[in-house]
Amino acid sequence: MNILAMSGSLRATSSNGAVLHAALDGLDPALWTVAHATIDTLPHFNQDLDGGDATPHPAVGALRAAVAAADVLLVVSPEYAHGVPGALKNAIDWLVSSGELVDKPTAVITASPHPAGGEFAHGQLRETLGMLHAHLVEPACLRIPLIGTKVDRESGRVHDEATRAELATALTALTKAAPQPR
Ligand SMILES: Cc1cc2nc3c(=O)[nH]c(=O)nc-3n(C[C@H](O)[C@H](O)[C@H](O)COP(=O)(O)O)c2cc1C
């Protein structure tokens, strides 16, 4: 089974990256293969370069193939200016016409240093992914507040046990939503 992880933060020492890794820690490597979506090399979405006779940019083709190959999708993101980071929204825009998100079991997790845990970005991601007919797995969706207190600066790991437990529960729910092999 394949899980595709997509982070809305491009920072090397991202706290959302730490959340993503903590979430993936709970997966059984005998059952799950993890892939990471590359979104930082995507061109800006341009409808003229999408669909019809257009040949997709290699990074767009790779993203679409990665989403198509995934049994489940894990999206983890910060909030910027009460919104979804542009790089992540751009990636999602490239998936609108191609349809790989339809019925894809998907978790949305936002983490923020603020007490609301990125509520605006969380809501906007849910709205956009829902509009694209992704299957939002409710028990796998989380807002993580005060993330700065939960990540160890030295190791870059989520050290807060309650958060790690929440992430494990979320990942269990997400993996249970994967299509069963016939
Ligand atoms: C340009 C910018 C805008 C931000 N806007 C928000 C915001 O609206 N809400 C929020 O909760 N945090 C906001 N933050 C703080 C980010 O949540 C914080 O920098 C977070 O650590 C980024 O995630 P990362 O560590 O995964 O890169 C903003 C940060 C930046 C740099």
Tab-separated table of N, CA and C in Angstrom, residues 8-163:
chain	number	residue	atom	x	y	z
A	8	GLY	N	2.846	21.474	3.104
A	8	GLY	CA	2.685	22.845	2.624
A	8	GLY	C	3.831	23.746	3.007
A	9	SER	N	4.763	23.255	3.812
A	9	SER	CA	5.931	24.063	4.178
A	9	SER	C	7.132	23.580	3.396
A	10	LEU	N	7.878	24.515	2.836
A	10	LEU	CA	9.089	24.167	2.089
A	10	LEU	C	10.334	24.334	2.963
A	11	ARG	N	10.154	24.694	4.232
A	11	ARG	CA	11.304	24.951	5.105
A	11	ARG	C	12.023	23.658	5.477
A	12	ALA	N	13.349	23.740	5.515
A	12	ALA	CA	14.146	22.561	5.883
A	12	ALA	C	13.832	22.130	7.313
A	13	THR	N	13.639	23.088	8.197
A	13	THR	CA	13.388	22.730	9.607
A	13	THR	C	11.923	22.974	9.984
A	14	SER	N	11.059	22.618	9.082
A	14	SER	CA	9.623	22.863	9.264
A	14	SER	C	9.026	22.073	10.436
A	15	SER	N	8.211	22.755	11.224
A	15	SER	CA	7.500	22.044	12.282
A	15	SER	C	6.427	21.134	11.683
A	16	ASN	N	5.864	21.539	10.555
A	16	ASN	CA	4.899	20.650	9.885
A	16	ASN	C	5.595	19.411	9.323
A	17	GLY	N	6.847	19.596	8.896
A	17	GLY	CA	7.637	18.435	8.479
A	17	GLY	C	7.829	17.480	9.645
A	18	ALA	N	8.059	18.038	10.840
A	18	ALA	CA	8.205	17.203	12.037
A	18	ALA	C	6.903	16.454	12.318
A	19	VAL	N	5.778	17.140	12.147
A	19	VAL	CA	4.470	16.505	12.352
A	19	VAL	C	4.278	15.367	11.354
A	20	LEU	N	4.656	15.664	10.120
A	20	LEU	CA	4.501	14.657	9.073
A	20	LEU	C	5.318	13.400	9.416
A	21	HIS	N	6.551	13.607	9.843
A	21	HIS	CA	7.385	12.453	10.162
A	21	HIS	C	6.858	11.706	11.394
A	22	ALA	N	6.355	12.435	12.368
A	22	ALA	CA	5.783	11.779	13.551
A	22	ALA	C	4.572	10.947	13.146
A	23	ALA	N	3.768	11.481	12.244
A	23	ALA	CA	2.582	10.743	11.787
A	23	ALA	C	3.012	9.457	11.077
A	24	LEU	N	4.029	9.566	10.228
A	24	LEU	CA	4.446	8.404	9.437
A	24	LEU	C	5.173	7.360	10.276
A	25	ASP	N	5.710	7.798	11.427
A	25	ASP	CA	6.430	6.879	12.323
A	25	ASP	C	5.596	5.660	12.707
A	26	GLY	N	4.286	5.859	12.781
A	26	GLY	CA	3.418	4.787	13.265
A	26	GLY	C	3.075	3.743	12.214
A	27	LEU	N	3.485	3.969	10.966
A	27	LEU	CA	3.101	3.025	9.912
A	27	LEU	C	3.949	1.759	9.949
A	28	ASP	N	3.329	0.659	9.619
A	28	ASP	CA	4.055	-0.609	9.534
A	28	ASP	C	4.803	-0.638	8.196
A	29	PRO	N	6.148	-0.607	8.230
A	29	PRO	CA	6.889	-0.552	6.969
A	29	PRO	C	6.729	-1.812	6.117
A	30	ALA	N	6.247	-2.884	6.744
A	30	ALA	CA	6.006	-4.096	5.947
A	30	ALA	C	4.755	-3.943	5.084
A	31	LEU	N	3.890	-3.016	5.481
A	31	LEU	CA	2.627	-2.853	4.763
A	31	LEU	C	2.576	-1.585	3.919
A	32	TRP	N	3.359	-0.575	4.333
A	32	TRP	CA	3.207	0.751	3.716
A	32	TRP	C	4.507	1.270	3.121
A	33	THR	N	4.377	1.772	1.898
A	33	THR	CA	5.472	2.486	1.241
A	33	THR	C	5.132	3.968	1.287
A	34	VAL	N	6.102	4.771	1.718
A	34	VAL	CA	5.874	6.214	1.851
A	34	VAL	C	6.524	6.946	0.690
A	35	ALA	N	5.760	7.831	0.057
A	35	ALA	CA	6.327	8.725	-0.958
A	35	ALA	C	6.060	10.159	-0.510
A	36	HIS	N	6.969	11.055	-0.884
A	36	HIS	CA	6.804	12.472	-0.549
A	36	HIS	C	6.576	13.258	-1.838
A	37	ALA	N	5.495	14.010	-1.867
A	37	ALA	CA	5.194	14.799	-3.066
A	37	ALA	C	6.182	15.959	-3.187
A	38	THR	N	6.663	16.179	-4.397
A	38	THR	CA	7.531	17.331	-4.659
A	38	THR	C	6.669	18.450	-5.233
A	39	ILE	N	6.546	19.516	-4.461
A	39	ILE	CA	5.693	20.618	-4.949
A	39	ILE	C	6.493	21.889	-5.229
A	40	ASP	N	7.766	21.916	-4.783
A	40	ASP	CA	8.498	23.180	-4.917
A	40	ASP	C	9.065	23.409	-6.319
A	41	THR	N	9.021	22.411	-7.177
A	41	THR	CA	9.513	22.606	-8.541
A	41	THR	C	8.374	22.739	-9.555
A	42	LEU	N	7.146	22.773	-9.065
A	42	LEU	CA	6.006	22.924	-9.976
A	42	LEU	C	5.987	24.337	-10.550
A	43	PRO	N	5.644	24.475	-11.838
A	43	PRO	CA	5.421	25.836	-12.345
A	43	PRO	C	4.146	26.416	-11.727
A	44	HIS	N	4.015	27.727	-11.781
A	44	HIS	CA	2.744	28.328	-11.371
A	44	HIS	C	1.636	27.797	-12.267
A	45	PHE	N	0.508	27.503	-11.650
A	45	PHE	CA	-0.595	26.981	-12.450
A	45	PHE	C	-0.993	27.979	-13.536
A	46	ASN	N	-1.135	27.442	-14.740
A	46	ASN	CA	-1.569	28.251	-15.877
A	46	ASN	C	-2.477	27.367	-16.707
A	47	GLN	N	-3.702	27.763	-16.850
A	47	GLN	CA	-4.682	26.925	-17.553
A	47	GLN	C	-4.270	26.660	-18.997
A	48	ASP	N	-3.498	27.581	-19.568
A	48	ASP	CA	-3.037	27.375	-20.952
A	48	ASP	C	-2.084	26.191	-21.059
A	49	LEU	N	-1.453	25.833	-19.936
A	49	LEU	CA	-0.488	24.728	-19.959
A	49	LEU	C	-1.108	23.427	-19.454
A	50	ASP	N	-2.426	23.424	-19.294
A	50	ASP	CA	-3.115	22.298	-18.667
A	50	ASP	C	-4.167	21.744	-19.617
A	51	GLY	N	-4.197	20.419	-19.757
A	51	GLY	CA	-5.255	19.789	-20.540
A	51	GLY	C	-5.078	20.005	-22.033
A	52	GLY	N	-6.076	19.621	-22.823
A	52	GLY	CA	-6.036	19.774	-24.268
A	52	GLY	C	-4.787	19.125	-24.846
A	53	ASP	N	-4.103	19.875	-25.725
A	53	ASP	CA	-2.895	19.336	-26.372
A	53	ASP	C	-1.638	19.631	-25.573
A	54	ALA	N	-1.788	20.303	-24.420
A	54	ALA	CA	-0.595	20.690	-23.662
A	54	ALA	C	0.109	19.462	-23.098
A	55	THR	N	1.427	19.444	-23.221
A	55	THR	CA	2.219	18.395	-22.569
A	55	THR	C	2.528	18.893	-21.172
A	56	PRO	N	2.137	18.128	-20.137
A	56	PRO	CA	2.368	18.660	-18.798
A	56	PRO	C	3.857	18.794	-18.488
A	57	HIS	N	4.209	19.819	-17.729
A	57	HIS	CA	5.565	20.003	-17.208
A	57	HIS	C	5.952	18.713	-16.474
A	58	PRO	N	7.219	18.280	-16.565
A	58	PRO	CA	7.594	17.015	-15.909
A	58	PRO	C	7.225	16.974	-14.419
A	59	ALA	N	7.347	18.097	-13.732
A	59	ALA	CA	7.010	18.103	-12.297
A	59	ALA	C	5.505	17.911	-12.086
A	60	VAL	N	4.721	18.415	-13.031
A	60	VAL	CA	3.259	18.229	-12.939
A	60	VAL	C	2.922	16.757	-13.197
A	61	GLY	N	3.565	16.200	-14.221
A	61	GLY	CA	3.345	14.787	-14.521
A	61	GLY	C	3.729	13.902	-13.349
A	62	ALA	N	4.848	14.251	-12.712
A	62	ALA	CA	5.312	13.448	-11.570
A	62	ALA	C	4.341	13.556	-10.404
A	63	LEU	N	3.840	14.750	-10.154
A	63	LEU	CA	2.871	14.926	-9.057
A	63	LEU	C	1.606	14.114	-9.334
A	64	ARG	N	1.113	14.228	-10.540
A	64	ARG	CA	-0.122	13.498	-10.877
A	64	ARG	C	0.084	11.990	-10.759
A	65	ALA	N	1.238	11.522	-11.190
A	65	ALA	CA	1.517	10.089	-11.101
A	65	ALA	C	1.614	9.653	-9.634
A	66	ALA	N	2.225	10.493	-8.818
A	66	ALA	CA	2.377	10.143	-7.399
A	66	ALA	C	1.016	10.087	-6.709
A	67	VAL	N	0.143	11.020	-7.034
A	67	VAL	CA	-1.193	11.008	-6.415
A	67	VAL	C	-1.983	9.800	-6.923
A	68	ALA	N	-1.856	9.524	-8.214
A	68	ALA	CA	-2.585	8.375	-8.780
A	68	ALA	C	-2.122	7.068	-8.136
A	69	ALA	N	-0.827	6.977	-7.828
A	69	ALA	CA	-0.271	5.736	-7.268
A	69	ALA	C	-0.558	5.576	-5.782
A	70	ALA	N	-1.012	6.641	-5.145
A	70	ALA	CA	-1.202	6.606	-3.693
A	70	ALA	C	-2.554	5.977	-3.347
A	71	ASP	N	-2.546	5.112	-2.340
A	71	ASP	CA	-3.811	4.588	-1.813
A	71	ASP	C	-4.457	5.606	-0.888
A	72	VAL	N	-3.618	6.379	-0.197
A	72	VAL	CA	-4.127	7.437	0.686
A	72	VAL	C	-3.187	8.634	0.600
A	73	LEU	N	-3.734	9.795	0.946
A	73	LEU	CA	-2.964	11.046	0.870
A	73	LEU	C	-2.974	11.733	2.234
A	74	LEU	N	-1.789	12.129	2.669
A	74	LEU	CA	-1.654	12.866	3.926
A	74	LEU	C	-1.149	14.272	3.605
A	75	VAL	N	-1.974	15.270	3.901
A	75	VAL	CA	-1.598	16.665	3.657
A	75	VAL	C	-1.355	17.326	5.009
A	76	VAL	N	-0.172	17.868	5.190
A	76	VAL	CA	0.178	18.555	6.437
A	76	VAL	C	0.643	19.954	6.065
A	77	SER	N	0.101	20.955	6.767
A	77	SER	CA	0.414	22.313	6.305
A	77	SER	C	0.373	23.352	7.415
A	78	PRO	N	1.228	24.375	7.264
A	78	PRO	CA	1.061	25.563	8.103
A	78	PRO	C	-0.008	26.471	7.496
A	79	GLU	N	-0.261	27.558	8.173
A	79	GLU	CA	-1.171	28.595	7.673
A	79	GLU	C	-0.351	29.852	7.434
A	80	TYR	N	-0.524	30.457	6.289
A	80	TYR	CA	0.132	31.744	6.004
A	80	TYR	C	-0.944	32.801	5.754
A	81	ALA	N	-0.883	33.888	6.496
A	81	ALA	CA	-1.817	35.003	6.300
A	81	ALA	C	-3.262	34.516	6.220
A	82	HIS	N	-3.622	33.691	7.188
A	82	HIS	CA	-4.974	33.125	7.273
A	82	HIS	C	-5.355	32.351	6.021
A	83	GLY	N	-4.376	31.722	5.376
A	83	GLY	CA	-4.699	30.965	4.172
A	83	GLY	C	-3.778	29.773	3.997
A	84	VAL	N	-4.005	29.091	2.878
A	84	VAL	CA	-3.191	27.928	2.507
A	84	VAL	C	-1.902	28.449	1.871
A	85	PRO	N	-0.732	27.899	2.241
A	85	PRO	CA	0.495	28.337	1.582
A	85	PRO	C	0.362	28.226	0.058
A	86	GLY	N	0.874	29.250	-0.633
A	86	GLY	CA	0.716	29.310	-2.089
A	86	GLY	C	1.239	28.071	-2.797
A	87	ALA	N	2.371	27.541	-2.336
A	87	ALA	CA	2.959	26.371	-3.015
A	87	ALA	C	2.015	25.176	-2.958
A	88	LEU	N	1.327	25.020	-1.850
A	88	LEU	CA	0.412	23.882	-1.708
A	88	LEU	C	-0.852	24.097	-2.535
A	89	LYS	N	-1.382	25.310	-2.490
A	89	LYS	CA	-2.587	25.589	-3.302
A	89	LYS	C	-2.263	25.413	-4.777
A	90	ASN	N	-1.065	25.844	-5.182
A	90	ASN	CA	-0.636	25.676	-6.572
A	90	ASN	C	-0.618	24.192	-6.950
A	91	ALA	N	-0.067	23.370	-6.063
A	91	ALA	CA	-0.017	21.926	-6.339
A	91	ALA	C	-1.429	21.376	-6.512
A	92	ILE	N	-2.333	21.776	-5.630
A	92	ILE	CA	-3.705	21.258	-5.714
A	92	ILE	C	-4.366	21.734	-7.008
A	93	ASP	N	-4.084	22.975	-7.402
A	93	ASP	CA	-4.686	23.493	-8.639
A	93	ASP	C	-4.287	22.637	-9.849
A	94	TRP	N	-3.044	22.103	-9.831
A	94	TRP	CA	-2.611	21.257	-10.948
A	94	TRP	C	-3.350	19.918	-10.953
A	95	LEU	N	-4.049	19.584	-9.878
A	95	LEU	CA	-4.739	18.291	-9.792
A	95	LEU	C	-6.230	18.410	-10.089
A	96	VAL	N	-6.680	19.640	-10.404
A	96	VAL	CA	-8.121	19.838	-10.598
A	96	VAL	C	-8.601	19.120	-11.849
A	97	SER	N	-7.974	19.409	-12.975
A	97	SER	CA	-8.507	18.873	-14.240
A	97	SER	C	-8.176	17.409	-14.441
A	98	SER	N	-7.110	16.940	-13.792
A	98	SER	CA	-6.640	15.579	-14.070
A	98	SER	C	-7.360	14.529	-13.225
A	99	GLY	N	-7.938	14.947	-12.104
A	99	GLY	CA	-8.879	14.075	-11.388
A	99	GLY	C	-8.313	13.021	-10.450
A	100	GLU	N	-7.008	13.049	-10.181
A	100	GLU	CA	-6.442	11.987	-9.336
A	100	GLU	C	-6.950	12.023	-7.899
A	101	LEU	N	-7.496	13.156	-7.478
A	101	LEU	CA	-7.939	13.273	-6.079
A	101	LEU	C	-9.328	12.676	-5.845
A	102	VAL	N	-10.036	12.406	-6.920
A	102	VAL	CA	-11.423	11.937	-6.758
A	102	VAL	C	-11.440	10.632	-5.946
A	103	ASP	N	-12.205	10.655	-4.860
A	103	ASP	CA	-12.381	9.496	-3.955
A	103	ASP	C	-11.103	9.096	-3.207
A	104	LYS	N	-10.057	9.901	-3.271
A	104	LYS	CA	-8.791	9.548	-2.601
A	104	LYS	C	-8.951	9.756	-1.099
A	105	PRO	N	-8.784	8.718	-0.289
A	105	PRO	CA	-8.835	8.922	1.160
A	105	PRO	C	-7.737	9.912	1.567
A	106	THR	N	-8.157	10.979	2.224
A	106	THR	CA	-7.239	12.100	2.466
A	106	THR	C	-7.367	12.600	3.893
A	107	ALA	N	-6.207	12.871	4.512
A	107	ALA	CA	-6.176	13.512	5.830
A	107	ALA	C	-5.626	14.924	5.663
A	108	VAL	N	-6.249	15.862	6.351
A	108	VAL	CA	-5.751	17.243	6.383
A	108	VAL	C	-5.316	17.538	7.815
A	109	ILE	N	-4.046	17.850	7.976
A	109	ILE	CA	-3.519	18.192	9.292
A	109	ILE	C	-2.827	19.542	9.177
A	110	THR	N	-3.235	20.478	10.016
A	110	THR	CA	-2.532	21.768	10.060
A	110	THR	C	-1.907	21.927	11.436
A	111	ALA	N	-0.731	22.535	11.451
A	111	ALA	CA	-0.040	22.795	12.712
A	111	ALA	C	0.446	24.228	12.704
A	112	SER	N	0.253	24.884	13.836
A	112	SER	CA	0.581	26.311	13.915
A	112	SER	C	1.067	26.657	15.324
A	113	PRO	N	1.909	27.688	15.429
A	113	PRO	CA	2.300	28.131	16.764
A	113	PRO	C	1.160	28.815	17.518
A	114	HIS	N	0.099	29.137	16.810
A	114	HIS	CA	-1.026	29.853	17.422
A	114	HIS	C	-2.048	28.863	18.004
A	115	PRO	N	-2.892	29.340	18.931
A	115	PRO	CA	-3.805	28.416	19.624
A	115	PRO	C	-4.856	27.760	18.727
A	116	ALA	N	-5.187	28.369	17.579
A	116	ALA	CA	-6.248	27.784	16.750
A	116	ALA	C	-5.725	26.694	15.817
A	117	GLY	N	-4.418	26.487	15.777
A	117	GLY	CA	-3.889	25.381	14.973
A	117	GLY	C	-4.082	25.535	13.469
A	118	GLY	N	-4.093	26.777	13.007
A	118	GLY	CA	-4.223	26.992	11.552
A	118	GLY	C	-5.640	26.772	11.057
A	119	GLU	N	-6.601	27.302	11.804
A	119	GLU	CA	-8.011	26.998	11.485
A	119	GLU	C	-8.432	27.470	10.093
A	120	PHE	N	-7.887	28.601	9.644
A	120	PHE	CA	-8.318	29.111	8.322
A	120	PHE	C	-7.770	28.210	7.210
A	121	ALA	N	-6.468	27.920	7.280
A	121	ALA	CA	-5.878	27.036	6.264
A	121	ALA	C	-6.556	25.663	6.308
A	122	HIS	N	-6.845	25.209	7.518
A	122	HIS	CA	-7.504	23.905	7.666
A	122	HIS	C	-8.855	23.912	6.935
A	123	GLY	N	-9.644	24.929	7.215
A	123	GLY	CA	-10.971	25.025	6.589
A	123	GLY	C	-10.877	25.168	5.074
A	124	GLN	N	-9.899	25.965	4.632
A	124	GLN	CA	-9.772	26.182	3.184
A	124	GLN	C	-9.310	24.904	2.475
A	125	LEU	N	-8.395	24.185	3.101
A	125	LEU	CA	-7.952	22.919	2.489
A	125	LEU	C	-9.112	21.939	2.403
A	126	ARG	N	-9.874	21.857	3.455
A	126	ARG	CA	-11.032	20.955	3.445
A	126	ARG	C	-12.013	21.354	2.344
A	127	GLU	N	-12.260	22.651	2.221
A	127	GLU	CA	-13.201	23.132	1.203
A	127	GLU	C	-12.703	22.773	-0.201
A	128	THR	N	-11.426	23.062	-0.455
A	128	THR	CA	-10.880	22.831	-1.797
A	128	THR	C	-10.816	21.339	-2.111
A	129	LEU	N	-10.302	20.557	-1.172
A	129	LEU	CA	-10.186	19.118	-1.434
A	129	LEU	C	-11.570	18.469	-1.542
A	130	GLY	N	-12.508	18.961	-0.752
A	130	GLY	CA	-13.877	18.460	-0.845
A	130	GLY	C	-14.492	18.783	-2.198
A	131	MET	N	-14.227	19.999	-2.680
A	131	MET	CA	-14.748	20.409	-3.993
A	131	MET	C	-14.188	19.516	-5.102
A	132	LEU	N	-12.981	19.005	-4.878
A	132	LEU	CA	-12.355	18.112	-5.871
A	132	LEU	C	-12.726	16.647	-5.637
A	133	HIS	N	-13.657	16.428	-4.727
A	133	HIS	CA	-14.195	15.087	-4.440
A	133	HIS	C	-13.171	14.136	-3.831
A	134	ALA	N	-12.156	14.705	-3.156
A	134	ALA	CA	-11.326	13.829	-2.328
A	134	ALA	C	-12.215	13.300	-1.192
A	135	HIS	N	-11.870	12.122	-0.698
A	135	HIS	CA	-12.617	11.546	0.437
A	135	HIS	C	-11.912	11.983	1.718
A	136	LEU	N	-12.446	13.010	2.367
A	136	LEU	CA	-11.835	13.492	3.610
A	136	LEU	C	-12.166	12.513	4.726
A	137	VAL	N	-11.143	11.965	5.332
A	137	VAL	CA	-11.337	10.985	6.409
A	137	VAL	C	-11.376	11.778	7.720
A	138	GLU	N	-12.586	11.957	8.230
A	138	GLU	CA	-12.772	12.888	9.362
A	138	GLU	C	-11.887	12.585	10.574
A	139	PRO	N	-11.838	11.325	11.050
A	139	PRO	CA	-11.013	11.087	12.247
A	139	PRO	C	-9.521	11.222	11.980
A	140	ALA	N	-9.162	11.431	10.717
A	140	ALA	CA	-7.744	11.599	10.384
A	140	ALA	C	-7.373	13.082	10.213
A	141	CYS	N	-8.369	13.950	10.359
A	141	CYS	CA	-8.104	15.383	10.174
A	141	CYS	C	-7.875	16.030	11.538
A	142	LEU	N	-6.810	16.813	11.629
A	142	LEU	CA	-6.415	17.390	12.923
A	142	LEU	C	-5.939	18.823	12.756
A	143	ARG	N	-6.192	19.616	13.789
A	143	ARG	CA	-5.513	20.920	13.917
A	143	ARG	C	-4.625	20.821	15.145
A	144	ILE	N	-3.362	21.129	14.973
A	144	ILE	CA	-2.424	21.030	16.104
A	144	ILE	C	-1.994	22.439	16.504
A	145	PRO	N	-2.456	22.902	17.665
A	145	PRO	CA	-2.089	24.250	18.125
A	145	PRO	C	-0.732	24.245	18.828
A	146	LEU	N	-0.180	25.411	18.997
A	146	LEU	CA	1.020	25.626	19.823
A	146	LEU	C	2.147	24.666	19.441
A	147	ILE	N	2.338	24.504	18.145
A	147	ILE	CA	3.281	23.485	17.675
A	147	ILE	C	4.714	23.768	18.163
A	148	GLY	N	5.014	25.050	18.382
A	148	GLY	CA	6.370	25.380	18.830
A	148	GLY	C	6.740	24.728	20.155
A	149	THR	N	5.739	24.434	20.977
A	149	THR	CA	6.006	23.814	22.279
A	149	THR	C	6.081	22.284	22.179
A	150	LYS	N	5.805	21.772	21.004
A	150	LYS	CA	5.670	20.316	20.863
A	150	LYS	C	6.777	19.682	20.027
A	151	VAL	N	7.626	20.533	19.456
A	151	VAL	CA	8.729	20.033	18.632
A	151	VAL	C	10.037	20.377	19.323
A	152	ASP	N	10.904	19.396	19.432
A	152	ASP	CA	12.220	19.609	20.033
A	152	ASP	C	13.132	20.270	18.996
A	153	ARG	N	13.678	21.424	19.354
A	153	ARG	CA	14.471	22.184	18.374
A	153	ARG	C	15.721	21.445	17.930
A	154	GLU	N	16.338	20.773	18.863
A	154	GLU	CA	17.607	20.079	18.552
A	154	GLU	C	17.376	18.933	17.571
A	155	SER	N	16.435	18.060	17.930
A	155	SER	CA	16.244	16.850	17.122
A	155	SER	C	15.268	17.076	15.972
A	156	GLY	N	14.441	18.129	16.082
A	156	GLY	CA	13.419	18.355	15.071
A	156	GLY	C	12.280	17.342	15.145
A	157	ARG	N	12.147	16.674	16.295
A	157	ARG	CA	11.099	15.654	16.441
A	157	ARG	C	9.937	16.187	17.288
A	158	VAL	N	8.738	15.679	17.022
A	158	VAL	CA	7.606	15.983	17.898
A	158	VAL	C	7.830	15.195	19.186
A	159	HIS	N	8.017	15.915	20.310
A	159	HIS	CA	8.290	15.201	21.569
A	159	HIS	C	7.054	15.103	22.453
A	160	ASP	N	6.008	15.840	22.101
A	160	ASP	CA	4.804	15.851	22.925
A	160	ASP	C	4.034	14.529	22.727
A	161	GLU	N	3.922	13.777	23.798
A	161	GLU	CA	3.349	12.425	23.675
A	161	GLU	C	1.875	12.466	23.275
A	162	ALA	N	1.142	13.444	23.794
A	162	ALA	CA	-0.288	13.526	23.455
A	162	ALA	C	-0.452	13.787	21.949
A	163	THR	N	0.400	14.639	21.417
A	163	THR	CA	0.326	14.930	19.976
A	163	THR	C	0.714	13.697	19.174
